[in-house]
Short mmCIF file of C-alpha atoms in Angstrom, two decimals:
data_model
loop_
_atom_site.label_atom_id
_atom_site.label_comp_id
_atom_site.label_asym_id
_atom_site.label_seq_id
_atom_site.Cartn_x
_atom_site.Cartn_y
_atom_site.Cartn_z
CA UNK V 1267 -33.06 -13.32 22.74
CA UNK V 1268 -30.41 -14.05 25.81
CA UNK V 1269 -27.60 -16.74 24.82
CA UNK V 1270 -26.07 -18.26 27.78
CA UNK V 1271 -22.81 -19.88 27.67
CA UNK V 1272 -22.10 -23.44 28.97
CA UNK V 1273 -18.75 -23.37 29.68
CA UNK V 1274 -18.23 -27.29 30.99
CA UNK V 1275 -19.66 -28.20 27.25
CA UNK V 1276 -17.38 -29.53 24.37
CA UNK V 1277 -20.62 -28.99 22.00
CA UNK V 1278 -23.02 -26.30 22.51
CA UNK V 1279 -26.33 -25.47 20.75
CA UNK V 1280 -27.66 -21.53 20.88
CA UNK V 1281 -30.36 -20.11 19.12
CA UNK V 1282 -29.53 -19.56 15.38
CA UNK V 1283 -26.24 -21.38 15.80
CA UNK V 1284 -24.67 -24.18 17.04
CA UNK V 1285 -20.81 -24.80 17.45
CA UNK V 1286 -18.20 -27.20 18.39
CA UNK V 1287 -15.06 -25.67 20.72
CA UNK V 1288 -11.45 -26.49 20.18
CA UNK V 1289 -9.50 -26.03 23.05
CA UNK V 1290 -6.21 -24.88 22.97
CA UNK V 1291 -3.37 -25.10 26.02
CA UNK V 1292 -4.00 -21.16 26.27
CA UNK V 1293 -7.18 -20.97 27.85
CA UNK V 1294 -8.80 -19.65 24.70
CA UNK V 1295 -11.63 -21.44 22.83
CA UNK V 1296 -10.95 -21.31 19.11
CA UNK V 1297 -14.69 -21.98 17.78
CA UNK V 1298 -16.05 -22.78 14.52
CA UNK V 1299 -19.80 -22.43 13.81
CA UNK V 1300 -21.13 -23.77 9.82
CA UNK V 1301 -25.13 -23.84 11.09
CA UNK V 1302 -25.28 -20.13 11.70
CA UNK V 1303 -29.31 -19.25 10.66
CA UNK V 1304 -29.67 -17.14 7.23
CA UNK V 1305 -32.55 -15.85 5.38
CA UNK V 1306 -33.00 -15.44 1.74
CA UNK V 1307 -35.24 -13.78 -0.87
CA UNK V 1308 -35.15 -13.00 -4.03
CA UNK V 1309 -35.64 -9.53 -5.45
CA UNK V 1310 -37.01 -7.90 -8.50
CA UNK V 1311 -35.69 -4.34 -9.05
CA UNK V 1312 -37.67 -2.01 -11.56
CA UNK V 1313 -34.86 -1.18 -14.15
CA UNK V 1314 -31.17 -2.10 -14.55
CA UNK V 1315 -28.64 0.05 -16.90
CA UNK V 1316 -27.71 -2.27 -20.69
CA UNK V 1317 -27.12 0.95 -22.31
CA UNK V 1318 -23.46 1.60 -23.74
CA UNK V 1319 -22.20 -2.10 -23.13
CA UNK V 1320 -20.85 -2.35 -26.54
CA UNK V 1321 -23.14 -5.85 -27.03
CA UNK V 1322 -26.57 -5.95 -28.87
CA UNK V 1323 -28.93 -8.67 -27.41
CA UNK V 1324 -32.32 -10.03 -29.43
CA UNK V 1325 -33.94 -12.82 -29.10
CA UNK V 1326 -36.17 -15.29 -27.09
CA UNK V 1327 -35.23 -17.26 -24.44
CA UNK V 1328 -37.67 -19.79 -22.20
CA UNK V 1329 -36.48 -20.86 -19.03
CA UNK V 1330 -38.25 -23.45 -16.43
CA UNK V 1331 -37.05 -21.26 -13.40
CA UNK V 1332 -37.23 -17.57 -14.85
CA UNK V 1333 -39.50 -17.52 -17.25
CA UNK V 1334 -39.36 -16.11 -20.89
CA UNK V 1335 -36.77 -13.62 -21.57
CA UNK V 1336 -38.11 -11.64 -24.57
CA UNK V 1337 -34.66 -9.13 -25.59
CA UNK V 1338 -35.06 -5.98 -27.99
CA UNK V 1339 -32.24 -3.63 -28.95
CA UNK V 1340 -32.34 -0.19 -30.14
CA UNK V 1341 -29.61 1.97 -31.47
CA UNK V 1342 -28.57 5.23 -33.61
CA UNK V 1343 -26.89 5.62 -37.10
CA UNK V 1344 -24.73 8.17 -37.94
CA UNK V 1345 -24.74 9.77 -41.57
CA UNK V 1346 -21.79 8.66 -44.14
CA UNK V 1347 -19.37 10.38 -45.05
CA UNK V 1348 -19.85 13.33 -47.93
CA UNK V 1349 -19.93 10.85 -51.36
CA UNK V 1350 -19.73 12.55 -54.82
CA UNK V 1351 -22.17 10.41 -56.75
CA UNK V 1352 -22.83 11.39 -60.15
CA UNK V 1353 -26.35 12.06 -61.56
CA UNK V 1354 -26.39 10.43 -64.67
CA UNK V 1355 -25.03 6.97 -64.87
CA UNK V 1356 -25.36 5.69 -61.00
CA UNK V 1357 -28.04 3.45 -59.62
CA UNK V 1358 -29.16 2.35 -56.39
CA UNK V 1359 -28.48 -1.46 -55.83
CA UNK V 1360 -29.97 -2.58 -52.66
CA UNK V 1361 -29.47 -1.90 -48.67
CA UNK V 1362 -28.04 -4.48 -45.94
CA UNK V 1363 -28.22 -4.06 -42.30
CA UNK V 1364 -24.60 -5.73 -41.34
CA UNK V 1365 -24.03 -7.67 -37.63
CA UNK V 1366 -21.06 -9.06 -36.34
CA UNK V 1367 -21.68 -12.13 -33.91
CA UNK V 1368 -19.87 -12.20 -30.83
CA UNK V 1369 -19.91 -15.99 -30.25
CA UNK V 1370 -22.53 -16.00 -27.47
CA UNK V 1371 -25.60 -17.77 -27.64
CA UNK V 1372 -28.31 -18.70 -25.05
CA UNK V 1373 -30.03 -21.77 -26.60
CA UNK V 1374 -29.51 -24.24 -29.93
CA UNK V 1375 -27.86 -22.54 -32.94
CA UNK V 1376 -28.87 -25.35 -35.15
CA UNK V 1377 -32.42 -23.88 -34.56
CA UNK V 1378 -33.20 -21.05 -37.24
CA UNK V 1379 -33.09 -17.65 -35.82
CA UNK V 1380 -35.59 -15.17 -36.72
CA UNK V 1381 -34.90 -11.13 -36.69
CA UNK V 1382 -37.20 -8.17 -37.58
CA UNK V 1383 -35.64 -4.55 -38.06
CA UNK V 1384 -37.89 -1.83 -37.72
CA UNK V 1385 -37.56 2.02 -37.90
CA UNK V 1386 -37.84 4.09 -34.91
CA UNK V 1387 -39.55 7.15 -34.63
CA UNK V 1388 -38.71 8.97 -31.34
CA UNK V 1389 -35.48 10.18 -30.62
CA UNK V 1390 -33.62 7.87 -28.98
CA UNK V 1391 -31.98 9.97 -25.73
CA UNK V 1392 -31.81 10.09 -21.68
CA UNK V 1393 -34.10 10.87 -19.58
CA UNK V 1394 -33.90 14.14 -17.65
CA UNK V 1395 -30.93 13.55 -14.68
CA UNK V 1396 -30.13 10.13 -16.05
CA UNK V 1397 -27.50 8.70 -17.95
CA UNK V 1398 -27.88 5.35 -18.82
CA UNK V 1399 -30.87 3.64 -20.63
CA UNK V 1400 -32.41 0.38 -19.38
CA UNK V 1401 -33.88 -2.58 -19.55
CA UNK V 1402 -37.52 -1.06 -19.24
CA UNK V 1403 -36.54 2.03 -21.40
CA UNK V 1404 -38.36 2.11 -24.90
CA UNK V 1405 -39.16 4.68 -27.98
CA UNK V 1406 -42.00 4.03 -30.33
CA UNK V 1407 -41.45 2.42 -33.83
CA UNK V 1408 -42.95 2.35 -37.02
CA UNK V 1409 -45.63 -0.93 -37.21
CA UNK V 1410 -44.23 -2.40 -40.33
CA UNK V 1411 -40.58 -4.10 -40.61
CA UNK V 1412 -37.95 -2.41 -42.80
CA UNK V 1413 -36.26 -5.75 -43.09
CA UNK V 1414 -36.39 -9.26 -41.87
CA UNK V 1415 -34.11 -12.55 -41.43
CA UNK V 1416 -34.80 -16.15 -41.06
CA UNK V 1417 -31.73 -18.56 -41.19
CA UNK V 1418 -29.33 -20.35 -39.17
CA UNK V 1419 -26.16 -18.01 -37.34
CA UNK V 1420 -23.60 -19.64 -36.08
CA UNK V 1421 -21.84 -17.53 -33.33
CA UNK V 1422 -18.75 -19.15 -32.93
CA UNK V 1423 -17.95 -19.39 -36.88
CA UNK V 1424 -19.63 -16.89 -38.61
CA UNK V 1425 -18.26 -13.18 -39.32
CA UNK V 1426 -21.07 -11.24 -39.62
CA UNK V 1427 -24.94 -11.75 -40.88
CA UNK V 1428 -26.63 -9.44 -43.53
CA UNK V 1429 -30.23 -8.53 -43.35
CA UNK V 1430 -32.35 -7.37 -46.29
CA UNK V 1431 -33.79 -4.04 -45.86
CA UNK V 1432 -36.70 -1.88 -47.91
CA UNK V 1433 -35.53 -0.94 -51.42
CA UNK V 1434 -38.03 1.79 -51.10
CA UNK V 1435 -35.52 3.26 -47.96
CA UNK V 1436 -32.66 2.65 -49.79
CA UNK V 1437 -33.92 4.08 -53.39
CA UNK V 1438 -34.70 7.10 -51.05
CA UNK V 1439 -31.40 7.24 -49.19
CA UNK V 1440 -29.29 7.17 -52.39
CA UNK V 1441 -31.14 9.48 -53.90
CA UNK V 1442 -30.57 12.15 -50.96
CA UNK V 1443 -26.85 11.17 -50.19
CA UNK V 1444 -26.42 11.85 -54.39
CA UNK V 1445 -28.16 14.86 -54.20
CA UNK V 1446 -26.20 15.94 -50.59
CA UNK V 1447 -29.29 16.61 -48.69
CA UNK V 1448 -29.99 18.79 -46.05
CA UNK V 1449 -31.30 16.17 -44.24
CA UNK V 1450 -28.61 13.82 -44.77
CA UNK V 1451 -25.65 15.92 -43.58
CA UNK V 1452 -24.65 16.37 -41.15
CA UNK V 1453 -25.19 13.79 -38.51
CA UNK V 1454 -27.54 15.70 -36.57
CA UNK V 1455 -29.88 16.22 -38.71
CA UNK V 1456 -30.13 12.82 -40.38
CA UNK V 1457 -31.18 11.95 -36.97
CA UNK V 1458 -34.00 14.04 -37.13
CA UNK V 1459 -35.00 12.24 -39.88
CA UNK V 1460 -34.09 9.04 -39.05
CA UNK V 1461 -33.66 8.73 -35.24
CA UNK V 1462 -32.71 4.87 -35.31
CA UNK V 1463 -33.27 0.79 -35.22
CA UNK V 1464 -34.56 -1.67 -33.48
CA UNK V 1465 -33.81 -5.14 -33.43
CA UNK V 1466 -36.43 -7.60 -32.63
CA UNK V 1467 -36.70 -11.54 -32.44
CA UNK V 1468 -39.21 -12.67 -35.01
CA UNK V 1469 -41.85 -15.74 -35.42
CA UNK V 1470 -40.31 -18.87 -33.70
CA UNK V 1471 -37.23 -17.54 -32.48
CA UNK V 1472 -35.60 -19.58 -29.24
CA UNK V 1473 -32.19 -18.63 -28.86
CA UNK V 1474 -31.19 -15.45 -27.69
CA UNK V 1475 -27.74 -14.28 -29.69
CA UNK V 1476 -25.11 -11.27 -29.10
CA UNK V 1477 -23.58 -8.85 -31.49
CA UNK V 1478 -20.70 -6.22 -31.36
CA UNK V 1479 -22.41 -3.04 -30.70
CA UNK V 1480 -19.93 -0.79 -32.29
CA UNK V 1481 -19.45 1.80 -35.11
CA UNK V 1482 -17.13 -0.71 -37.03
CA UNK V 1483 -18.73 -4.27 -36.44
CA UNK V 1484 -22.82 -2.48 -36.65
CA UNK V 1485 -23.71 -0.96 -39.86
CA UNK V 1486 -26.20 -0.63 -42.35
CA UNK V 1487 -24.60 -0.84 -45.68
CA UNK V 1488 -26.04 0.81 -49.07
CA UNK V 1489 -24.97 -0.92 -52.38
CA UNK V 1490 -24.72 0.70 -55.68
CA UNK V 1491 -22.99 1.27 -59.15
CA UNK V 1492 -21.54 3.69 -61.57
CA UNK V 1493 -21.96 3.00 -64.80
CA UNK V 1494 -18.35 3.57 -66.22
CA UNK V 1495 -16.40 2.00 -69.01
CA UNK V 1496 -16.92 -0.96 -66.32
CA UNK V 1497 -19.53 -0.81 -63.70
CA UNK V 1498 -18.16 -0.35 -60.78
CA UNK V 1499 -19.95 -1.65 -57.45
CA UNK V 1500 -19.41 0.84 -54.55
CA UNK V 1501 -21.50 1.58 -51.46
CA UNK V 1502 -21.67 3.64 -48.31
CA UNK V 1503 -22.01 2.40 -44.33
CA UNK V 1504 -24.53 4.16 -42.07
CA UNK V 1505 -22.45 2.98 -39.00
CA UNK V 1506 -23.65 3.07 -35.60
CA UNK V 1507 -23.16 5.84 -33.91
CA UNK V 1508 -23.88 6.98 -29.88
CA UNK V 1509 -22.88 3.57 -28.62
CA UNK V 1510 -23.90 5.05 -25.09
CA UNK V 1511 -27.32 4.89 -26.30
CA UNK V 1512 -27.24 1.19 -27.19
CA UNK V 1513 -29.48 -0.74 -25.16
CA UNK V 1514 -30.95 -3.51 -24.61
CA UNK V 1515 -34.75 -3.94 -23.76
CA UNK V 1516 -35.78 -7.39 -22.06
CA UNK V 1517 -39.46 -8.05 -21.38
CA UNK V 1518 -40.00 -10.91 -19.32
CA UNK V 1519 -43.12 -13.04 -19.18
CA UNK V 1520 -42.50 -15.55 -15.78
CA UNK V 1521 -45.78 -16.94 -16.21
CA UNK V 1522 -45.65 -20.69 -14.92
CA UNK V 1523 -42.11 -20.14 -13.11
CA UNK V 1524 -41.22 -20.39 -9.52
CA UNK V 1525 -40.82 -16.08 -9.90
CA UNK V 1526 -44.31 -15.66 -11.46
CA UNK V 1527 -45.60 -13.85 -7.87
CA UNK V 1528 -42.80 -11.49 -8.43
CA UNK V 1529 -44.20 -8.81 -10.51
CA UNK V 1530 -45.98 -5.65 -10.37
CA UNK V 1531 -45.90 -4.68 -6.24
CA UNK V 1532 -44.19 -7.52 -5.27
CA UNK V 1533 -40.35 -7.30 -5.12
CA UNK V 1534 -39.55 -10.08 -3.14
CA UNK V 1535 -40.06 -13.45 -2.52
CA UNK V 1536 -38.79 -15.41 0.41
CA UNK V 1537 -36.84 -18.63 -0.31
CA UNK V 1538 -39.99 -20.69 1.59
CA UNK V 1539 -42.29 -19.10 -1.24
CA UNK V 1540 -39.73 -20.34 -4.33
CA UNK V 1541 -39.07 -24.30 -3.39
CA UNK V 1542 -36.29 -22.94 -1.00
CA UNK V 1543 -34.31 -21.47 -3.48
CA UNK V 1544 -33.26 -18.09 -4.56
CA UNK V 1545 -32.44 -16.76 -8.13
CA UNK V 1546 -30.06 -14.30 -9.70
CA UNK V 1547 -29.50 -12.90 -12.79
CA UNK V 1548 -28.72 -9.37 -13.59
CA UNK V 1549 -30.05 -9.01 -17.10
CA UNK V 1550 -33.84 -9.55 -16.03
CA UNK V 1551 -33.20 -7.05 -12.64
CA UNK V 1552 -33.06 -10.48 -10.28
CA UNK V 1553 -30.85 -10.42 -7.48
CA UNK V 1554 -30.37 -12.31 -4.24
CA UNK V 1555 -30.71 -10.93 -0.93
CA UNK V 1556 -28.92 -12.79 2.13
CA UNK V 1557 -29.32 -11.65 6.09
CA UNK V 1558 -27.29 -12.73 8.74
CA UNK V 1559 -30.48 -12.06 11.47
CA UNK V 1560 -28.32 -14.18 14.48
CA UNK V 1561 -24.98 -12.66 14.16
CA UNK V 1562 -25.72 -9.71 17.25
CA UNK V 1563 -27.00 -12.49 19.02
CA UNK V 1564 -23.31 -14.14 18.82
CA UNK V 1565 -21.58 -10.99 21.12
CA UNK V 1566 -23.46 -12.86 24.52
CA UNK V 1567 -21.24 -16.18 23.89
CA UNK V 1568 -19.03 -14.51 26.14
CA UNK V 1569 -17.11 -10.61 27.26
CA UNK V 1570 -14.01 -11.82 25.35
CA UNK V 1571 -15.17 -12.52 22.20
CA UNK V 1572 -13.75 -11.80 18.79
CA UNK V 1573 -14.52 -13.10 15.24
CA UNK V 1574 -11.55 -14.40 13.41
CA UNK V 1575 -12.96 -14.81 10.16
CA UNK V 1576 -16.34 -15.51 8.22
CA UNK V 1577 -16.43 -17.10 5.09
CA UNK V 1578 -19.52 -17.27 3.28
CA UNK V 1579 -19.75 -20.42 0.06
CA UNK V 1580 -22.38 -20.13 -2.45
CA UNK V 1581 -23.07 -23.76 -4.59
CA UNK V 1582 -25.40 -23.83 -7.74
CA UNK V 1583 -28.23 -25.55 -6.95
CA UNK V 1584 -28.04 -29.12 -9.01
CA UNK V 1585 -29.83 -29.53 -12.07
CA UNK V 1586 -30.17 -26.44 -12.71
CA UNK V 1587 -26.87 -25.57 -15.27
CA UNK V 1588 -25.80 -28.02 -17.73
CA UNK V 1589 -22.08 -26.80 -17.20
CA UNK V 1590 -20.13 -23.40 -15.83
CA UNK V 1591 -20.52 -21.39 -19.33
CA UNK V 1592 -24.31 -21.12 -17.76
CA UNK V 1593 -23.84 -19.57 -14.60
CA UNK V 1594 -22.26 -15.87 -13.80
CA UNK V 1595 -18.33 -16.14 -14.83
CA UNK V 1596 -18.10 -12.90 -12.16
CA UNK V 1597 -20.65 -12.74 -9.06
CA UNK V 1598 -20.56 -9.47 -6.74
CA UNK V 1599 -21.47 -9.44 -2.99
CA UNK V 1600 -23.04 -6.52 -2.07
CA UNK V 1601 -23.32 -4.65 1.26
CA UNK V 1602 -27.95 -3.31 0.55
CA UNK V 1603 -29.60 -1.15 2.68
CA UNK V 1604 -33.39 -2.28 3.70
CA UNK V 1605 -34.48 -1.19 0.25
CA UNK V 1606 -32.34 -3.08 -1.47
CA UNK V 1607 -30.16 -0.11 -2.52
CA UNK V 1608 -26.54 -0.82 -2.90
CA UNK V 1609 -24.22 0.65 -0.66
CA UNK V 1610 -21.09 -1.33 -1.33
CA UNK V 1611 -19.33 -3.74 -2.87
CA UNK V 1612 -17.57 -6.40 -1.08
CA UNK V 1613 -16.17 -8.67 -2.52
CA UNK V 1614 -16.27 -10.64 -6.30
CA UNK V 1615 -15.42 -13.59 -4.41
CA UNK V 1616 -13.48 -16.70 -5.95
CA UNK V 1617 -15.48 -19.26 -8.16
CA UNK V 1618 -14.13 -22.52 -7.99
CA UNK V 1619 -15.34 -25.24 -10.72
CA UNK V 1620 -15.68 -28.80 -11.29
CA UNK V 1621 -15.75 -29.19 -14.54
CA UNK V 1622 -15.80 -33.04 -14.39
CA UNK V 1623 -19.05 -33.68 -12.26
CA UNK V 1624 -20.38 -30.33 -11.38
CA UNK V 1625 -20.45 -31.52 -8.10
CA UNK V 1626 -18.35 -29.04 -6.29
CA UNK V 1627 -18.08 -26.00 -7.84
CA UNK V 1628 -18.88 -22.91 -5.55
CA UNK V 1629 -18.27 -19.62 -5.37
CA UNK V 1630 -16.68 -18.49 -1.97
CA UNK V 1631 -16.47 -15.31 0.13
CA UNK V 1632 -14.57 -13.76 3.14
CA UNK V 1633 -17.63 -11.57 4.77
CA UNK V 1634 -15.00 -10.71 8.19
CA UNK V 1635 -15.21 -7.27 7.93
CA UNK V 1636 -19.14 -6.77 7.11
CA UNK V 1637 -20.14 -9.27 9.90
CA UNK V 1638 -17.08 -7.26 12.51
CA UNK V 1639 -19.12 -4.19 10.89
CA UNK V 1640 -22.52 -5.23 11.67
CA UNK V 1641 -21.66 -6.43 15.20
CA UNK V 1642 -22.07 -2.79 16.34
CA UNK V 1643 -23.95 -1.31 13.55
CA UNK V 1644 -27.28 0.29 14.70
CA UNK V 1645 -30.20 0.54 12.85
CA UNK V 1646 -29.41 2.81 10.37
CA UNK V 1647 -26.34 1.34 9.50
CA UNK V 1648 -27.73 -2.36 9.30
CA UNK V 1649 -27.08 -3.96 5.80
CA UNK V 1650 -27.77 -7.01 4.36
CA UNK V 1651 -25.77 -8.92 1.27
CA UNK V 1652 -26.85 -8.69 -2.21
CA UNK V 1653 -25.51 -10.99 -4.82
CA UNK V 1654 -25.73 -9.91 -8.20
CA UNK V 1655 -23.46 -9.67 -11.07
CA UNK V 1656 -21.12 -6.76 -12.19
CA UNK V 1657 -22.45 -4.02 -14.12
CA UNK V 1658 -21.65 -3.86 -18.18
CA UNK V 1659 -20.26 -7.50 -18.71
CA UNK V 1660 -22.29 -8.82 -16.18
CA UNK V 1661 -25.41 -7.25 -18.02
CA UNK V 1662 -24.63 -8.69 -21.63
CA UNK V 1663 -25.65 -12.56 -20.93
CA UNK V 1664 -28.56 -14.44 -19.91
CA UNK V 1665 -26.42 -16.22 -17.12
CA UNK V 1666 -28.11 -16.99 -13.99
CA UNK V 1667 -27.74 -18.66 -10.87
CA UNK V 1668 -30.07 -20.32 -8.60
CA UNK V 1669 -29.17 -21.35 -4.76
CA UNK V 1670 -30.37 -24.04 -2.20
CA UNK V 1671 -31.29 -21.63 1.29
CA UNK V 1672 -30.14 -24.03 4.61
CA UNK V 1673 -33.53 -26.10 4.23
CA UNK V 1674 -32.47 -27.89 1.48
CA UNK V 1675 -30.16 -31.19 2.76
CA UNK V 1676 -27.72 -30.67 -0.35
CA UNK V 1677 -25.60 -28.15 -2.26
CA UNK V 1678 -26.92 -25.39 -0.01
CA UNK V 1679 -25.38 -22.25 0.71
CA UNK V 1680 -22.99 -22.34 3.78
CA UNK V 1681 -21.47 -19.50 6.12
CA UNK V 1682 -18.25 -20.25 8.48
CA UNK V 1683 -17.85 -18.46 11.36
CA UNK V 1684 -14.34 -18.26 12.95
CA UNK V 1685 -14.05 -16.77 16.42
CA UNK V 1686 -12.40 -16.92 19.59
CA UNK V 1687 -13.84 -17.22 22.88
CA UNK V 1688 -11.42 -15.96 25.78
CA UNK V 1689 -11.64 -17.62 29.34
#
């Protein structure tokens, strides 16, 4: 496509862009172009890491744009410590799986929360080469519940949560940490025998909650007594251990949503196909993707032509967050090749919030060097921009962000171009 450049125009109109000149006294053109053409889609990616993040999601979560987040989460325990425990005179009391909330909560905590804990039977590992576990990962469990919950938590004000579990385990796992068995001690091999938990959301659950995924907030706790001149009430923690195998599993059903074509083969979804907007949120693999497809086009303005500086503002589209606790606190921009693989980070850009009206919060980005970068970049080297949010924290929320592409007349996503134009 050939731009030509009118130079006896004070406003000009090329193909992808248009552009109003200021004219300094130096015979350069210092130009500024906001209508510069981008295209958007939305991308599913098969598997993202949630393993070692230190936070234990469960729960169910619907959402009118993404669907129903269903969240699992498995993890190891490591064997007590070496207990004397007499034979005669000591009883088994009961057993307690022990969480600590975190104070996060996606959905109404007056709502009762449901949990199911239920004993795995694989040994919960890597996969050859890999070193993370994901979102998809998953190791078999036995069909029947070792312990259940129904009540109200309240994230923000309560310490921790105790779960019943089966007297029959814990009759059985008294009896072999009295009698020191083999299987027992040391850690290792109580793994064997029991390789771990997993956490699910029970009947009627609609809030998804967080927990402290480590060794000292994570723990299931067995009660009992010694029958002495007084009884005495003592017990023993099976903490968490292997907190790099902690994961998360998220099944998502997007039945009904604007996403519900993106599944199975499909991996992306233009803007067009999704009411002109585009969705993020790392948890559930869903990413934007952003090309610049006019920006070559931009070098035939002119032989003298530099840019200055690109900035590139992202708003939340509106009605879609109550307030900015619901969208990403941290959002990357990503330099993707054509399959969507990352290549590099840019930039974690600046969020900028109006707490008062959510009317002009944004999150904003200088994109100078990538577009300077892509200017000459053949086809190899071609990227496009990803946003997503960070790995770890980014991956422990159900935060999510949806955008307006340029056909939509408000709140939609804006790039700045900055250049000069020598005479």
């Amino acid at each position: 496509m050939t731009l030509l450049v009118t130079a006896l125009c004070s406003s000009c109109q090329k193909a992808g862009f248009t552009y109003d000149n200021v004219v300094d006294n130096q015979q350069t053109d210092y130009i500024l172009t906001d209508t510069l053409s981008l295209t958007m889609k939305t991308i599913q990616y098969d598997s993202v890491p949630t393993s070692g993040s230190g936070i234990l999601l469960t729960g169910v979560k619907a959402d009118p744009y993404f669907g129903t987040s269903t969240i699992n989460s498995f993890f190891q325990l490591q064997a007590p410590s070496s207990t004397d425990i007499p034979v005669n005179g000591s009883g088994f009391d009961s057993l307690r799986l022990l969480m600590r909330p975190t104070g996060y909560i996606a959905g109404d905590s007056t709502i009762p929360q449901s949990l199911q804990v239920y004993r795995v039977t694989q040994s919960i590992q890597f996969a050859k080469t890999f070193y993370y576990l994901y979102n998809n990962s998953n190791f078999t469990t036995e069909n029947t519940p070792l312990g259940t919950f129904t009540g109200i938590i309240r994230p923000k004000t309560d310490k921790s949560i105790s779960i019943k579990m089966s007297d029959a385990l814990g009759s059985q796992l008294f009896t072999m940490v009295r009698d020191k068995s083999p299987d027992i001690f040391p850690t290792s091999s109580f793994l064997n025998f029991f390789p771990g938990l997993k956490i699910t959301p029970g009947p009627g659950s609609a809030s998804v909650m967080a927990f402290q995924a480590i060794d000292t907030a994570l723990t299931m706790r067995l009660y009992y007594h010694i029958n002495e001149l007084i009884p005495t009430a003592r017990y023993i923690d099976f903490k968490m251990n292997g907190s790099e195998l902690q994961f998360n599993q998220v099944l998502s059903n997007r039945t009904g949503s604007p996403l519900e074509k993106l599944q199975g083969p499909v991996k992306e979804l233009p803007s067009a196909a999704t009411g002109n907007m585009t969705f993020t949120q790392s948890l559930t693999g869903v990413a934007t993707r952003i090309d610049i497809p006019f920006l070559k086009n931009m070098q035939q303005l002119g032989q003298f032509f530099k840019i200055m500086k690109v900035v590139l503002t992202v708003y939340p589209a509106s009605g879609t967050y109550a307030n900015s606790s619901q969208i990403p606190a941290n959002l990357a921009l990503c330099q993707v090749d054509k399959t969507n693989t990352v290549t590099d980070t840019i930039s974690y850009g600046n969020l900028s919030i109006d707490n008062q009206y959510n009317e002009n919060t944004y999150y904003s980005y200088d994109i100078t060097n990538y577009c300077n970068t892509q200017l000459s970049a053949d086809l190899a080297g071609t990227r496009g921009l990803l946003l997503t949010t960070p790995g770890g924290a980014g991956r422990n929320t159900l935060n999510r962000l949806i955008t307006n592409d340029q056909q939509v007349a408000k709140k939609k996503i804006k790039v700045q171009v900055y250049y000069l134009l020598y005479k």
